[in-house]
PDB file of C-alpha atoms in Angstrom:
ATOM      1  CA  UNK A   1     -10.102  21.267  -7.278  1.00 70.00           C
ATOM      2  CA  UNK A   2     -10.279  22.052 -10.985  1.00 76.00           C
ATOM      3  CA  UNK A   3     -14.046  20.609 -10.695  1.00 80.00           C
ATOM      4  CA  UNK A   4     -14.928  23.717  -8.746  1.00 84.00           C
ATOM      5  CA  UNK A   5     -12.888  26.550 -10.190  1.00 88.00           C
ATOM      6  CA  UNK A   6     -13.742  25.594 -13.357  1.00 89.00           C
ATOM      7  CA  UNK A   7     -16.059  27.839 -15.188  1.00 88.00           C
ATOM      8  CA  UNK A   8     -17.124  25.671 -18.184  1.00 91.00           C
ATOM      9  CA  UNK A   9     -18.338  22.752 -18.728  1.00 88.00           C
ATOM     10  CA  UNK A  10     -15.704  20.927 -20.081  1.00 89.00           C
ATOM     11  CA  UNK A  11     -13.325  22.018 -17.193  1.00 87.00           C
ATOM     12  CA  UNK A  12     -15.987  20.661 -14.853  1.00 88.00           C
ATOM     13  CA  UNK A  13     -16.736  17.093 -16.379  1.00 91.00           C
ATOM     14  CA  UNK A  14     -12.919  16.120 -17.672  1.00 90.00           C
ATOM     15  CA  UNK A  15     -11.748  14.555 -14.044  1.00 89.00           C
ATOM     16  CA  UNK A  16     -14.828  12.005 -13.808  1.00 92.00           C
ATOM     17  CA  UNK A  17     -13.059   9.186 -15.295  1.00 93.00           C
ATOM     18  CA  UNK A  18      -9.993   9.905 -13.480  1.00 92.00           C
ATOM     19  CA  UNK A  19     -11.946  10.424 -10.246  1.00 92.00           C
ATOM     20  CA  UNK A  20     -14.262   7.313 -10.948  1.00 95.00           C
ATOM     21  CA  UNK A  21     -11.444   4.972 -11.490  1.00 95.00           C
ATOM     22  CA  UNK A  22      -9.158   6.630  -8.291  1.00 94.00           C
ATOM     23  CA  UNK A  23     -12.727   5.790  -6.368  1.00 95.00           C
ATOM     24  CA  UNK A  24     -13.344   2.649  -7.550  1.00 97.00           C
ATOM     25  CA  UNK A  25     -10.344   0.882  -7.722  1.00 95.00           C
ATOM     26  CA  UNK A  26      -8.149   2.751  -4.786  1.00 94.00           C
ATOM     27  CA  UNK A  27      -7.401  -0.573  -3.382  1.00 93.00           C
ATOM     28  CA  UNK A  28      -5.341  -1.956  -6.373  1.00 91.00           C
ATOM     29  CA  UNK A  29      -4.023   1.213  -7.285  1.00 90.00           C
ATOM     30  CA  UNK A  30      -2.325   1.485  -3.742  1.00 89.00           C
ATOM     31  CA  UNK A  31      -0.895  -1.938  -3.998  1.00 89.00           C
ATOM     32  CA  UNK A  32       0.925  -1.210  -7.459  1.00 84.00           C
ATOM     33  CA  UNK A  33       2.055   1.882  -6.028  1.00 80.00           C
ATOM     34  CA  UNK A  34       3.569   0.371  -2.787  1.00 79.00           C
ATOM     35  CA  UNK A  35       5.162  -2.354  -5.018  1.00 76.00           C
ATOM     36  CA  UNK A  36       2.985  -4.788  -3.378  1.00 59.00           C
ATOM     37  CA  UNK A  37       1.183  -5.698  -6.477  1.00 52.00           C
ATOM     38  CA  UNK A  38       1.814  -8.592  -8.625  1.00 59.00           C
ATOM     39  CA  UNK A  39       2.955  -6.553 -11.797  1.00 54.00           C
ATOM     40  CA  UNK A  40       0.085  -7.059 -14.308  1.00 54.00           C
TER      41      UNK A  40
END
């Protein structure tokens, strides 16, 4: 992942949002992506 080949710090920090929000709100982000969601 770019987390580990990353030699800086920057490189090594930037995913966290994406990776907290993909961890904590998988559930939801399935269901929009399925087309099961309710569009909001």
């Amino acid at each position: 992942t770019m987390q580990i080949a990353s030699k800086c710090g920057l490189g090594q920090s930037s995913p966290n949002p994406f990776i907290s929000i993909v961890t904590n709100f998988k559930d939801e982000i399935m269901s929009n992506y399925l087309g099961s969601g309710n569009g909001q």
